Amino acid sequence: MRQWAKMLNDLGGDVTVVHLPEAGLHGNTHFPMSDLNNAEVAELMYDWLKERGLD
């Protein structure tokens, strides 16, 4: 995933790979908005959008 993100970013994209355990969020499934910590996941996503003026 990180290599794919680098390739797209090198081509002018804006890809960020977030590994939730590295971000301090643990116990997630492949459906993070259904997990018990979905508000924390949403906050990460919102912050990313806000940093880019997309909020």
PDB file of C-alpha atoms in Angstrom:
ATOM      1  CA  MET A   1       0.000   0.000   0.000  1.00  0.00           C
ATOM      2  CA  ARG A   2       2.792   2.419   0.862  1.00  0.00           C
ATOM      3  CA  GLN A   3       4.497   1.777  -2.491  1.00  0.00           C
ATOM      4  CA  TRP A   4       1.189   2.368  -4.294  1.00  0.00           C
ATOM      5  CA  ALA A   5       0.669   5.603  -2.359  1.00  0.00           C
ATOM      6  CA  LYS A   6       4.202   6.757  -3.198  1.00  0.00           C
ATOM      7  CA  MET A   7       3.661   6.041  -6.889  1.00  0.00           C
ATOM      8  CA  LEU A   8       0.419   8.037  -6.964  1.00  0.00           C
ATOM      9  CA  ASN A   9       1.916  10.885  -4.941  1.00  0.00           C
ATOM     10  CA  ASP A  10       4.889  10.996  -7.317  1.00  0.00           C
ATOM     11  CA  LEU A  11       2.366  11.419 -10.134  1.00  0.00           C
ATOM     12  CA  GLY A  12       0.742  14.369  -8.357  1.00  0.00           C
ATOM     13  CA  GLY A  13      -1.828  12.558  -6.252  1.00  0.00           C
ATOM     14  CA  ASP A  14      -2.526  13.084  -2.581  1.00  0.00           C
ATOM     15  CA  VAL A  15      -2.620   9.667  -0.948  1.00  0.00           C
ATOM     16  CA  THR A  16      -2.099   9.064   2.760  1.00  0.00           C
ATOM     17  CA  VAL A  17      -1.840   5.557   4.149  1.00  0.00           C
ATOM     18  CA  VAL A  18      -3.104   5.322   7.710  1.00  0.00           C
ATOM     19  CA  HIS A  19      -2.381   2.132   9.607  1.00  0.00           C
ATOM     20  CA  LEU A  20      -4.859   2.477  12.454  1.00  0.00           C
ATOM     21  CA  PRO A  21      -2.709   0.751  15.107  1.00  0.00           C
ATOM     22  CA  GLU A  22       0.144   3.148  14.263  1.00  0.00           C
ATOM     23  CA  ALA A  23      -2.341   5.991  14.781  1.00  0.00           C
ATOM     24  CA  GLY A  24      -3.200   4.602  18.226  1.00  0.00           C
ATOM     25  CA  LEU A  25      -6.459   2.906  17.224  1.00  0.00           C
ATOM     26  CA  HIS A  26      -6.614  -0.811  17.945  1.00  0.00           C
ATOM     27  CA  GLY A  27      -9.110  -3.615  17.436  1.00  0.00           C
ATOM     28  CA  ASN A  28     -10.550  -2.455  14.131  1.00  0.00           C
ATOM     29  CA  THR A  29     -12.019  -4.673  11.453  1.00  0.00           C
ATOM     30  CA  HIS A  30     -12.344  -4.006   7.723  1.00  0.00           C
ATOM     31  CA  PHE A  31     -15.470  -1.987   8.537  1.00  0.00           C
ATOM     32  CA  PRO A  32     -14.063   0.825  10.701  1.00  0.00           C
ATOM     33  CA  MET A  33     -17.285   2.827  10.699  1.00  0.00           C
ATOM     34  CA  SER A  34     -19.038  -0.156  12.293  1.00  0.00           C
ATOM     35  CA  ASP A  35     -16.452  -0.606  15.037  1.00  0.00           C
ATOM     36  CA  LEU A  36     -16.931   0.698  18.556  1.00  0.00           C
ATOM     37  CA  ASN A  37     -14.255   3.384  18.046  1.00  0.00           C
ATOM     38  CA  ASN A  38     -15.839   4.699  14.849  1.00  0.00           C
ATOM     39  CA  ALA A  39     -15.880   8.287  16.164  1.00  0.00           C
ATOM     40  CA  GLU A  40     -12.086   8.224  16.514  1.00  0.00           C
ATOM     41  CA  VAL A  41     -11.692   6.843  12.981  1.00  0.00           C
ATOM     42  CA  ALA A  42     -14.059   9.514  11.662  1.00  0.00           C
ATOM     43  CA  GLU A  43     -12.033  12.182  13.452  1.00  0.00           C
ATOM     44  CA  LEU A  44      -8.846  10.999  11.706  1.00  0.00           C
ATOM     45  CA  MET A  45     -10.630  11.197   8.367  1.00  0.00           C
ATOM     46  CA  TYR A  46     -12.105  14.620   9.156  1.00  0.00           C
ATOM     47  CA  ASP A  47      -8.705  15.996  10.182  1.00  0.00           C
ATOM     48  CA  TRP A  48      -7.206  14.758   6.889  1.00  0.00           C
ATOM     49  CA  LEU A  49      -9.981  16.445   4.915  1.00  0.00           C
ATOM     50  CA  LYS A  50      -9.714  19.649   6.946  1.00  0.00           C
ATOM     51  CA  GLU A  51      -5.935  19.867   6.400  1.00  0.00           C
ATOM     52  CA  ARG A  52      -6.670  19.927   2.671  1.00  0.00           C
ATOM     53  CA  GLY A  53      -9.540  22.399   2.849  1.00  0.00           C
ATOM     54  CA  LEU A  54     -12.066  19.729   1.948  1.00  0.00           C
ATOM     55  CA  ASP A  55     -14.229  19.946   5.076  1.00  0.00           C
TER      56      ASP A  55
END
